PDB file of N, CA, C and O in Angstrom:
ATOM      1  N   UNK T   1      -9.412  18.267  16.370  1.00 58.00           N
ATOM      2  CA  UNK T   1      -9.176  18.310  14.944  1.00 58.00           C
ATOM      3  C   UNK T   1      -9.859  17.111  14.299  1.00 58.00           C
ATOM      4  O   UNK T   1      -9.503  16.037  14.785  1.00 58.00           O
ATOM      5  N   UNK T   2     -10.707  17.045  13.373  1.00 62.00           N
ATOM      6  CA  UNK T   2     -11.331  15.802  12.595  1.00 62.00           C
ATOM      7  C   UNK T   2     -10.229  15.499  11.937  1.00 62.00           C
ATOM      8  O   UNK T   2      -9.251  16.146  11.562  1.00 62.00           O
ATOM      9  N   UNK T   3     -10.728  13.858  11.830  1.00 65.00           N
ATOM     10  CA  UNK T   3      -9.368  13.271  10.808  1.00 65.00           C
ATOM     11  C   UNK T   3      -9.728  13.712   9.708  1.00 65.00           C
ATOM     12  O   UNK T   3     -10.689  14.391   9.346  1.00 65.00           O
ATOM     13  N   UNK T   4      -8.741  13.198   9.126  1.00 72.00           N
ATOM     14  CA  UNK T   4      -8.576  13.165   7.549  1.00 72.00           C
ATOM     15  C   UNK T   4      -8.831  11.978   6.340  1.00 72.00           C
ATOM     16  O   UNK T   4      -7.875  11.301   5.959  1.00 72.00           O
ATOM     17  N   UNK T   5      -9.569  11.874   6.033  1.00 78.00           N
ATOM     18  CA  UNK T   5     -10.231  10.685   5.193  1.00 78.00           C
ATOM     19  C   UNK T   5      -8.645  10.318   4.308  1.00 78.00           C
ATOM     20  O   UNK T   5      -7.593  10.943   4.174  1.00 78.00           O
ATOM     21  N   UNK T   6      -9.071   9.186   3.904  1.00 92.00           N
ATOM     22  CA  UNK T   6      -8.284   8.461   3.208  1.00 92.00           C
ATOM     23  C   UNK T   6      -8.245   8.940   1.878  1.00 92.00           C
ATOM     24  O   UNK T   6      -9.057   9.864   1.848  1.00 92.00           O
ATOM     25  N   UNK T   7      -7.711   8.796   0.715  1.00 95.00           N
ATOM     26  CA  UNK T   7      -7.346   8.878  -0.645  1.00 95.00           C
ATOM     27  C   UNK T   7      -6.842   8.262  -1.511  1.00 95.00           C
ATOM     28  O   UNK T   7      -5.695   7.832  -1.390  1.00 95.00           O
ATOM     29  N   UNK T   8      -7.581   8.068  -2.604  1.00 96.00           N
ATOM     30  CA  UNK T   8      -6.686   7.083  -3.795  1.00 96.00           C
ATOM     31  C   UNK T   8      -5.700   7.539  -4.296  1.00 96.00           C
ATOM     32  O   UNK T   8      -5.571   8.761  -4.371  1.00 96.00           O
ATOM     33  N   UNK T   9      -4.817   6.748  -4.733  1.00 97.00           N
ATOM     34  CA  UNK T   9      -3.242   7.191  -5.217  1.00 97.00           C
ATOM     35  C   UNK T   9      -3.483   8.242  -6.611  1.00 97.00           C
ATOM     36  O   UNK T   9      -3.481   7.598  -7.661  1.00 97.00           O
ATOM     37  N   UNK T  10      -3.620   9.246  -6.727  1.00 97.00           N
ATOM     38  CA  UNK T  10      -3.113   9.364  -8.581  1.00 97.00           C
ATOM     39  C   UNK T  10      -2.580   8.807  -9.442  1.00 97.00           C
ATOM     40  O   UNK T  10      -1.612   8.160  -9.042  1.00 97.00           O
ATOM     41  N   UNK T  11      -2.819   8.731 -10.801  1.00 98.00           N
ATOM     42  CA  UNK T  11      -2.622   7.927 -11.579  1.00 98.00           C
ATOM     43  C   UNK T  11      -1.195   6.964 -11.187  1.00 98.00           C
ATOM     44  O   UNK T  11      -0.989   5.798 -10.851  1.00 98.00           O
ATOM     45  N   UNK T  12      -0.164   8.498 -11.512  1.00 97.00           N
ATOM     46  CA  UNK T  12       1.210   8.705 -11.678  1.00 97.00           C
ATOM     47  C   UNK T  12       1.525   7.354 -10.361  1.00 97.00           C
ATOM     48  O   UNK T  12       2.006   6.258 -10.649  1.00 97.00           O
ATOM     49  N   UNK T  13       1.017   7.889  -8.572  1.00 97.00           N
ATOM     50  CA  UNK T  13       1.287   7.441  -7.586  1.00 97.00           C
ATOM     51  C   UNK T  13       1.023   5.753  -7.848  1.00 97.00           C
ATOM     52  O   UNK T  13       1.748   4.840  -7.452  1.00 97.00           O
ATOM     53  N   UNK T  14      -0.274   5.637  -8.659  1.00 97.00           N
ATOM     54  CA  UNK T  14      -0.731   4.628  -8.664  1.00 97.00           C
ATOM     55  C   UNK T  14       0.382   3.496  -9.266  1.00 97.00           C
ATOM     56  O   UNK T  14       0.640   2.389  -8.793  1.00 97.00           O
ATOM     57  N   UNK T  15       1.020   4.225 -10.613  1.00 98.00           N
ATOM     58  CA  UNK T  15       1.842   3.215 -11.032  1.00 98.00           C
ATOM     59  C   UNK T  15       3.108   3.066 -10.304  1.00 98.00           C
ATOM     60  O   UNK T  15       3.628   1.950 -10.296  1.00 98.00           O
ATOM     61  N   UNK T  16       3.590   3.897  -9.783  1.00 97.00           N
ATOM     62  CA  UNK T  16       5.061   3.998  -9.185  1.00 97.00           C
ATOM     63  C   UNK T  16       4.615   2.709  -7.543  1.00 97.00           C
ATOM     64  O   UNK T  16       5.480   2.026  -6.995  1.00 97.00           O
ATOM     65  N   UNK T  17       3.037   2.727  -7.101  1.00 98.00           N
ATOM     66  CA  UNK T  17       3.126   2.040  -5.820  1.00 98.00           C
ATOM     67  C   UNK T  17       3.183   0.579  -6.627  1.00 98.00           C
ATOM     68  O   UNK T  17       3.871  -0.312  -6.128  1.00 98.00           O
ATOM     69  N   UNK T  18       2.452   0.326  -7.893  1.00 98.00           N
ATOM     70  CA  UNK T  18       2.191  -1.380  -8.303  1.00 98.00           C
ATOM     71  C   UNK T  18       3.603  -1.414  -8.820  1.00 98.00           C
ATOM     72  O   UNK T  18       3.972  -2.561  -8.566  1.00 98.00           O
ATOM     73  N   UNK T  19       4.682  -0.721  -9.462  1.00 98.00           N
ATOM     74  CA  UNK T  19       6.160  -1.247  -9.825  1.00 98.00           C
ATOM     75  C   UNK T  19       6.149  -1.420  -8.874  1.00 98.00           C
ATOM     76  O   UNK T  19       5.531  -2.445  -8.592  1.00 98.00           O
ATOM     77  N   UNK T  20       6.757  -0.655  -7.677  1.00 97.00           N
ATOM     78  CA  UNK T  20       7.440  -1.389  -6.355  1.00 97.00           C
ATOM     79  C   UNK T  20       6.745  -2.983  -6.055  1.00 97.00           C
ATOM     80  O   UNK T  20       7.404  -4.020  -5.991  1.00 97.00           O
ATOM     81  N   UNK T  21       5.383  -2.878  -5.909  1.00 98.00           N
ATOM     82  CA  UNK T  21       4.609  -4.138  -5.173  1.00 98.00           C
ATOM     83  C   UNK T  21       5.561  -4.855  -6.362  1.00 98.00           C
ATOM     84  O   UNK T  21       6.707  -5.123  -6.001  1.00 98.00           O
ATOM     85  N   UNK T  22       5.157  -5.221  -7.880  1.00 98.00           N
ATOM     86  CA  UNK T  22       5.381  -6.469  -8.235  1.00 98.00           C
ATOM     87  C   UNK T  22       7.336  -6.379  -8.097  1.00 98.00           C
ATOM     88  O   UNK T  22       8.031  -7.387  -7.962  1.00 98.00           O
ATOM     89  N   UNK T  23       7.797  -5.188  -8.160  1.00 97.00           N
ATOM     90  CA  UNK T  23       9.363  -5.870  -8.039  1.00 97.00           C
ATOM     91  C   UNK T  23       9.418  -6.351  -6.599  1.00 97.00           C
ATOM     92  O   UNK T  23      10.568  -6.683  -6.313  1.00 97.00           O
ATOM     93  N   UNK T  24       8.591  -6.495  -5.634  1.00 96.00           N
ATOM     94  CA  UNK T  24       9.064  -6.850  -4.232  1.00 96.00           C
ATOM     95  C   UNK T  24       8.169  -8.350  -4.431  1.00 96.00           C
ATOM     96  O   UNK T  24       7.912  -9.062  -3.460  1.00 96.00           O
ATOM     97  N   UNK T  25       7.770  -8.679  -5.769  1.00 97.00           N
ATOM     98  CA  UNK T  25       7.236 -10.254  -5.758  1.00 97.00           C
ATOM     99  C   UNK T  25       5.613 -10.631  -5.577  1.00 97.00           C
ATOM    100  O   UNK T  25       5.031 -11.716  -5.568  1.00 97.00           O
ATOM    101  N   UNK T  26       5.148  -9.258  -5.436  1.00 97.00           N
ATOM    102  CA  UNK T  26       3.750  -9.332  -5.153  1.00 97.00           C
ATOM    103  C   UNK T  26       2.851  -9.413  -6.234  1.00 97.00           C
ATOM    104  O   UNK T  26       3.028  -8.498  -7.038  1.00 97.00           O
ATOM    105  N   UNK T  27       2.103 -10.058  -6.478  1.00 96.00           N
ATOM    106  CA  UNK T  27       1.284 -10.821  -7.844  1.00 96.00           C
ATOM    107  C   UNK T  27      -0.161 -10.238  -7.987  1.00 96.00           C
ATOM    108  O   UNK T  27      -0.883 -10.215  -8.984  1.00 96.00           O
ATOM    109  N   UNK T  28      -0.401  -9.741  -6.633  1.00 97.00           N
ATOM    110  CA  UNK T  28      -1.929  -9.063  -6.573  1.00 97.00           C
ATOM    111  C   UNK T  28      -1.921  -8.372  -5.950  1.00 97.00           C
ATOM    112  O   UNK T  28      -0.907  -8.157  -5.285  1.00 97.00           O
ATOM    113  N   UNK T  29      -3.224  -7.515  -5.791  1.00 98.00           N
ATOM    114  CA  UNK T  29      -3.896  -6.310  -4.284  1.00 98.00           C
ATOM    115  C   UNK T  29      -4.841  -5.733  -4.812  1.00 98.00           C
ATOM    116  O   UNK T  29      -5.275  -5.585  -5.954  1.00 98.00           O
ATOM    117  N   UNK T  30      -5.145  -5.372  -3.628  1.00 97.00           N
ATOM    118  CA  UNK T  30      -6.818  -5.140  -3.803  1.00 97.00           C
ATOM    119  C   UNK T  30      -6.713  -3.435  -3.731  1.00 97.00           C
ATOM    120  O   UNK T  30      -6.216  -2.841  -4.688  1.00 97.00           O
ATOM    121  N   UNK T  31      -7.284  -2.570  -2.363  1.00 96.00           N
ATOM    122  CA  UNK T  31      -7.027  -1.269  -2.585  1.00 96.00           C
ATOM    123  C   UNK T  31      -5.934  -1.119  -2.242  1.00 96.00           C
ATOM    124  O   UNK T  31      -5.246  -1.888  -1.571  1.00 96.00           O
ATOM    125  N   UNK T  32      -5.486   0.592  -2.970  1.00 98.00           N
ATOM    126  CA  UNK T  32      -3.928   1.055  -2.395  1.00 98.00           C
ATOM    127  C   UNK T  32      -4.720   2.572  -1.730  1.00 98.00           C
ATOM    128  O   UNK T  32      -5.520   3.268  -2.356  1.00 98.00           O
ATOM    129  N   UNK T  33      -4.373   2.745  -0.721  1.00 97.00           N
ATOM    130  CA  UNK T  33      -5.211   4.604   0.053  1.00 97.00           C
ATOM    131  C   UNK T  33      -4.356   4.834   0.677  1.00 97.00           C
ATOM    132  O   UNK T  33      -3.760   3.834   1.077  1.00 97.00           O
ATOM    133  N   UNK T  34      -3.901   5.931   1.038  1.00 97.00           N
ATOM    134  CA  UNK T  34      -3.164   7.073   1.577  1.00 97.00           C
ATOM    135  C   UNK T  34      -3.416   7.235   3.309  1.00 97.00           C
ATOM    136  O   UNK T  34      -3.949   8.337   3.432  1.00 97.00           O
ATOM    137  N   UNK T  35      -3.326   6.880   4.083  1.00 96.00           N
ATOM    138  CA  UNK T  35      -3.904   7.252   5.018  1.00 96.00           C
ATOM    139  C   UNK T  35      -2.938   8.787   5.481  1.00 96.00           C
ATOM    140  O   UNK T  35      -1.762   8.870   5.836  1.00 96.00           O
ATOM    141  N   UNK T  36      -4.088   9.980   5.283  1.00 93.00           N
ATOM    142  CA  UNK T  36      -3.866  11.231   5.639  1.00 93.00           C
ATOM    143  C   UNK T  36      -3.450  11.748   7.074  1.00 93.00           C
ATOM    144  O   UNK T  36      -2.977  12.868   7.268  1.00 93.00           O
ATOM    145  N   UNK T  37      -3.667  10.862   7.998  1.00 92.00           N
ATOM    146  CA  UNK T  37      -3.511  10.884   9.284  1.00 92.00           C
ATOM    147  C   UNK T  37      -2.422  10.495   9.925  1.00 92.00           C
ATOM    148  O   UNK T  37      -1.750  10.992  10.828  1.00 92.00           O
ATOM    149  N   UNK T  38      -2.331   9.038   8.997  1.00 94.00           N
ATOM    150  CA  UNK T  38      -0.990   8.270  10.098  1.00 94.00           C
ATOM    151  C   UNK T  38       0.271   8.708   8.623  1.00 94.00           C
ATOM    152  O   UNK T  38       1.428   8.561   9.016  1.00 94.00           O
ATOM    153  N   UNK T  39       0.218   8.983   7.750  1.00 96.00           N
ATOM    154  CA  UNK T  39       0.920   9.580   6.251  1.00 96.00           C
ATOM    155  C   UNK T  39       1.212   8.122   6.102  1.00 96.00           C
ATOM    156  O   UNK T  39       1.628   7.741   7.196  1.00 96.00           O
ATOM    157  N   UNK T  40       1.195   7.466   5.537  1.00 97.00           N
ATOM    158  CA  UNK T  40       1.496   6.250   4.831  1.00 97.00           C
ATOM    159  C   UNK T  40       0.284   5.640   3.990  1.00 97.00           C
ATOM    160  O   UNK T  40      -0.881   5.950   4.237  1.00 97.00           O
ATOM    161  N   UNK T  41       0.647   4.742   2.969  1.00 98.00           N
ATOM    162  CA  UNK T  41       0.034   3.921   1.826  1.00 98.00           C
ATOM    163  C   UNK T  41      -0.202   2.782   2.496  1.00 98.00           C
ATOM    164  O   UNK T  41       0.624   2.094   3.097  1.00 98.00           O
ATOM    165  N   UNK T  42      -1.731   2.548   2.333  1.00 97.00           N
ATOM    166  CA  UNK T  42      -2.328   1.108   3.018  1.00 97.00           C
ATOM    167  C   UNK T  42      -2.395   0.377   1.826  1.00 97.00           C
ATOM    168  O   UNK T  42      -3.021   1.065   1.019  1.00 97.00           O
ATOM    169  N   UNK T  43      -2.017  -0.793   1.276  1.00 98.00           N
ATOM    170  CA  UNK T  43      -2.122  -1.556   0.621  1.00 98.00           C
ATOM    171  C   UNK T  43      -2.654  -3.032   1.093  1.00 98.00           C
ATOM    172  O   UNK T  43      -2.069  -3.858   1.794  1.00 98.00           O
ATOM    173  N   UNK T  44      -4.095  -3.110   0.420  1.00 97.00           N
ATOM    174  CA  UNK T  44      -4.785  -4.200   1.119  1.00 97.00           C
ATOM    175  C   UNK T  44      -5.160  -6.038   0.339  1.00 97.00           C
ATOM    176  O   UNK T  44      -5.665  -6.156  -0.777  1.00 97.00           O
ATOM    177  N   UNK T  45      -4.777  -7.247   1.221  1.00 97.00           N
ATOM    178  CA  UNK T  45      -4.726  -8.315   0.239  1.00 97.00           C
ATOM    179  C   UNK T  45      -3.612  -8.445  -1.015  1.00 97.00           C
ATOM    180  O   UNK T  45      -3.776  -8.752  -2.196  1.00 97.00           O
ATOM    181  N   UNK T  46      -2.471  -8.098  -0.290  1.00 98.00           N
ATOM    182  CA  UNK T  46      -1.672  -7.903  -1.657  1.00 98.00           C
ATOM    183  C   UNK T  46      -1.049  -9.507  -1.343  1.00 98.00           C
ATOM    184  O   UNK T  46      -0.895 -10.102  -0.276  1.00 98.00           O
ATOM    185  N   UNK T  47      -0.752  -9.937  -2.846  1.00 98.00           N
ATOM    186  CA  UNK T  47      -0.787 -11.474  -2.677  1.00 98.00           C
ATOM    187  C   UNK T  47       0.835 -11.813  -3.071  1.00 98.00           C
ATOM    188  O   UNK T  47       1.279 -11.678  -4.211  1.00 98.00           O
ATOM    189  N   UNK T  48       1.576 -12.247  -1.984  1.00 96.00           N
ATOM    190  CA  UNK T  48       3.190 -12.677  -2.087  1.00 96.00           C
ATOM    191  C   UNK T  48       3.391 -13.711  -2.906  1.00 96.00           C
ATOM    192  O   UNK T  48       2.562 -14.522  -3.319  1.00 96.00           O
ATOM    193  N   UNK T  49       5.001 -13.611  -3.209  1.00 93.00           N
ATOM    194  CA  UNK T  49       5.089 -15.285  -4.199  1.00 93.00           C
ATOM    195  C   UNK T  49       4.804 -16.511  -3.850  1.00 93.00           C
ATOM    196  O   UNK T  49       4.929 -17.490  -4.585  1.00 93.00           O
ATOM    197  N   UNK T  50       4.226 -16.519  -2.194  1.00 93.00           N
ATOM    198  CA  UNK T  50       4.423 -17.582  -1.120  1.00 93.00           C
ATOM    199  C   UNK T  50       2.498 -17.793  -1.065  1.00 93.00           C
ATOM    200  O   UNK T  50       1.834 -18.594  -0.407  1.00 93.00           O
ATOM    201  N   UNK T  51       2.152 -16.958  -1.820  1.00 95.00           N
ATOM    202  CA  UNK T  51       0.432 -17.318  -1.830  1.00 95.00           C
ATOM    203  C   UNK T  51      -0.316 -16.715  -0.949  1.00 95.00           C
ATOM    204  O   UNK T  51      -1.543 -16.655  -1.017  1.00 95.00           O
ATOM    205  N   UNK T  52       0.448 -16.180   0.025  1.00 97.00           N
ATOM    206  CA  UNK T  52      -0.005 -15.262   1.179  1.00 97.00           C
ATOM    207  C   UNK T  52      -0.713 -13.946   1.023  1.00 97.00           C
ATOM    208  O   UNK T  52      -0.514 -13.298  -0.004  1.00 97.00           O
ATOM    209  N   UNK T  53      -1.383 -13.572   1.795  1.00 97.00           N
ATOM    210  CA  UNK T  53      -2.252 -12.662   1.391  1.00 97.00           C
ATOM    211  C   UNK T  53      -1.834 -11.847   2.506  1.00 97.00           C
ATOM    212  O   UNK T  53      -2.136 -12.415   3.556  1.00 97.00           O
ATOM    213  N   UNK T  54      -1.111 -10.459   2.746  1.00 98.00           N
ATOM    214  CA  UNK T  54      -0.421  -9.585   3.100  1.00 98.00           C
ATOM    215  C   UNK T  54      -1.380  -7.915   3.439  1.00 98.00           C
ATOM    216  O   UNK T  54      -2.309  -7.504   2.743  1.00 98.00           O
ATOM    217  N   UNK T  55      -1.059  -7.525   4.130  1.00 98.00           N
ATOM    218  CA  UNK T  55      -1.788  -6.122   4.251  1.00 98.00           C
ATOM    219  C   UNK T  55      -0.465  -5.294   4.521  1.00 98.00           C
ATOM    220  O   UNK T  55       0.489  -5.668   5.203  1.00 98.00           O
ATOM    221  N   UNK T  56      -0.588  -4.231   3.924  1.00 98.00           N
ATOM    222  CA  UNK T  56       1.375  -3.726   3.684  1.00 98.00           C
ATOM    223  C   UNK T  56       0.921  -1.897   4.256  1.00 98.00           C
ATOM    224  O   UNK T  56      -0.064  -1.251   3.898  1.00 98.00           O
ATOM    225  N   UNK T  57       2.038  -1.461   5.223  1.00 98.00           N
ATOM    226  CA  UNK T  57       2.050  -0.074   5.023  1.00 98.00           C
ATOM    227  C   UNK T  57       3.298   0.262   4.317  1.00 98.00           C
ATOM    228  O   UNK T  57       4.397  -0.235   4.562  1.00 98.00           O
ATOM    229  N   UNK T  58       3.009   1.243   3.326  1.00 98.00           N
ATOM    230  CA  UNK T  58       4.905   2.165   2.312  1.00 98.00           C
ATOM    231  C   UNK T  58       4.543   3.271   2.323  1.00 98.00           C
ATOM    232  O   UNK T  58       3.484   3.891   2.230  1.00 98.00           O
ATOM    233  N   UNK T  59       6.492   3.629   2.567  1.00 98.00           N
ATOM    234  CA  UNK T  59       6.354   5.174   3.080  1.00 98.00           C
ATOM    235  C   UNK T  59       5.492   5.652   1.922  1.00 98.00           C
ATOM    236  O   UNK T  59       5.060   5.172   0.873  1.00 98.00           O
ATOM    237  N   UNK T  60       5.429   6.855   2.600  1.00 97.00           N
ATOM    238  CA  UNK T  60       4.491   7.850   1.792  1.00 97.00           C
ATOM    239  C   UNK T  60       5.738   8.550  -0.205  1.00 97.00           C
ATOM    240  O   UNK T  60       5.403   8.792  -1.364  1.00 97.00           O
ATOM    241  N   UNK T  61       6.957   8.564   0.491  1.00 94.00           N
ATOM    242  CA  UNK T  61       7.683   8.832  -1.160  1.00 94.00           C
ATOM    243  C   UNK T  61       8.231   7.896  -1.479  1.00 94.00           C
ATOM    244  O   UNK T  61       8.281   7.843  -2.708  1.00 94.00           O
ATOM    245  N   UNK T  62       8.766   6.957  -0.937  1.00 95.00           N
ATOM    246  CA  UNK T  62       9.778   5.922  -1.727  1.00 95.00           C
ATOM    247  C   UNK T  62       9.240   4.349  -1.736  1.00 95.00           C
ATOM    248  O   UNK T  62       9.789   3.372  -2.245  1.00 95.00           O
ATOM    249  N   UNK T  63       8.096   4.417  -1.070  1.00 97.00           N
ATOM    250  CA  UNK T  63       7.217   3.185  -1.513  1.00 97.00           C
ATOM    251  C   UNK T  63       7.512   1.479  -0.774  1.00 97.00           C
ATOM    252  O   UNK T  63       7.159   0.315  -0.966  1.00 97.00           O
ATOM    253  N   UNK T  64       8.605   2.479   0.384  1.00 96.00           N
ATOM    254  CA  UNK T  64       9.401   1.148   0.775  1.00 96.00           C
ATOM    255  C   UNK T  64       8.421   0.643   2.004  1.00 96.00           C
ATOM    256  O   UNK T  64       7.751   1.391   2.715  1.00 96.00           O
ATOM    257  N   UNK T  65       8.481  -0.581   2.078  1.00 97.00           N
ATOM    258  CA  UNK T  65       7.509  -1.515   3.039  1.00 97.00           C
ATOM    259  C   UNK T  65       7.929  -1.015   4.476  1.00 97.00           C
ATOM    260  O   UNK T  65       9.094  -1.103   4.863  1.00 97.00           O
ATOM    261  N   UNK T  66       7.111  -0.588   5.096  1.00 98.00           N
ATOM    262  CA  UNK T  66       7.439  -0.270   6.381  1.00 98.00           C
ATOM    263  C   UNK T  66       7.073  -1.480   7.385  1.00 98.00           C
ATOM    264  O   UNK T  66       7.823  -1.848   8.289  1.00 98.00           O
ATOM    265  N   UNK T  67       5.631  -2.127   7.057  1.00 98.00           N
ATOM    266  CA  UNK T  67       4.856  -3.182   7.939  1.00 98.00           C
ATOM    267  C   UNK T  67       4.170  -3.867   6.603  1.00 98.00           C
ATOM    268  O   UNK T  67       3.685  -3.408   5.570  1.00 98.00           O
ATOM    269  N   UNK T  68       4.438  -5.659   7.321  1.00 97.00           N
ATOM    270  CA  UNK T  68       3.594  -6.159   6.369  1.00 97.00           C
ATOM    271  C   UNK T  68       2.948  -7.472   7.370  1.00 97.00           C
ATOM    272  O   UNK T  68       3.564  -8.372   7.940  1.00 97.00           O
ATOM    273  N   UNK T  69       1.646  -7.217   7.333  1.00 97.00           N
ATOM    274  CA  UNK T  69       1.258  -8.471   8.201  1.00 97.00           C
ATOM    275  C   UNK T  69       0.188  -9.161   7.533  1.00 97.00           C
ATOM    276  O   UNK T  69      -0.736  -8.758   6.826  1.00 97.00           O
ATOM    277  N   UNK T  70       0.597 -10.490   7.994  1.00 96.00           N
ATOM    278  CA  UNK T  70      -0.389 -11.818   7.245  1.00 96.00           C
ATOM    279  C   UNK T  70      -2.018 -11.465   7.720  1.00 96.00           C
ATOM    280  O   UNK T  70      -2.533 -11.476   8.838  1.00 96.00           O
ATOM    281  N   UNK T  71      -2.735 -11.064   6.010  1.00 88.00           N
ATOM    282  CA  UNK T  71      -4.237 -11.010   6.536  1.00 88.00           C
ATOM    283  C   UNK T  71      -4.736 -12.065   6.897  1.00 88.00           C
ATOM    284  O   UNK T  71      -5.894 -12.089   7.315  1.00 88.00           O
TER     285      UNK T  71
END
């Protein structure tokens, strides 16, 4: 089976993923994509209150942080 390419959020998705980021304290990020394969939201360089620069997976509906590791 070929994978499945990645995807940008829709508008709608787009705003519902940046509320969550900044209510969880996050000040920046770079891309947000879908990964179609593993189903979760890659959120890349997203920047914590701590200055840290973060690479985040959220579930695919409720946006909640599953993994977040120091880029």
């Amino acid at each position: 089976t070929p994978a499945l390419a990645d995807r940008d959020p829709t508008p709608d998705e787009r705003t519902a993923i940046e509320a969550q980021l900044q209510s969880l304290g996050f000040t920046s990020w770079d891309d947000i994509e879908f990964d179609e394969d593993d189903n979760y939201w890659e959120v890349d360089d997203a920047r914590g209150e701590d200055g840290v620069q973060y690479d985040l997976k959220l579930a695919p509906e409720t946006f909640e942080v599953l993994e977040q590791r120091e880029d």
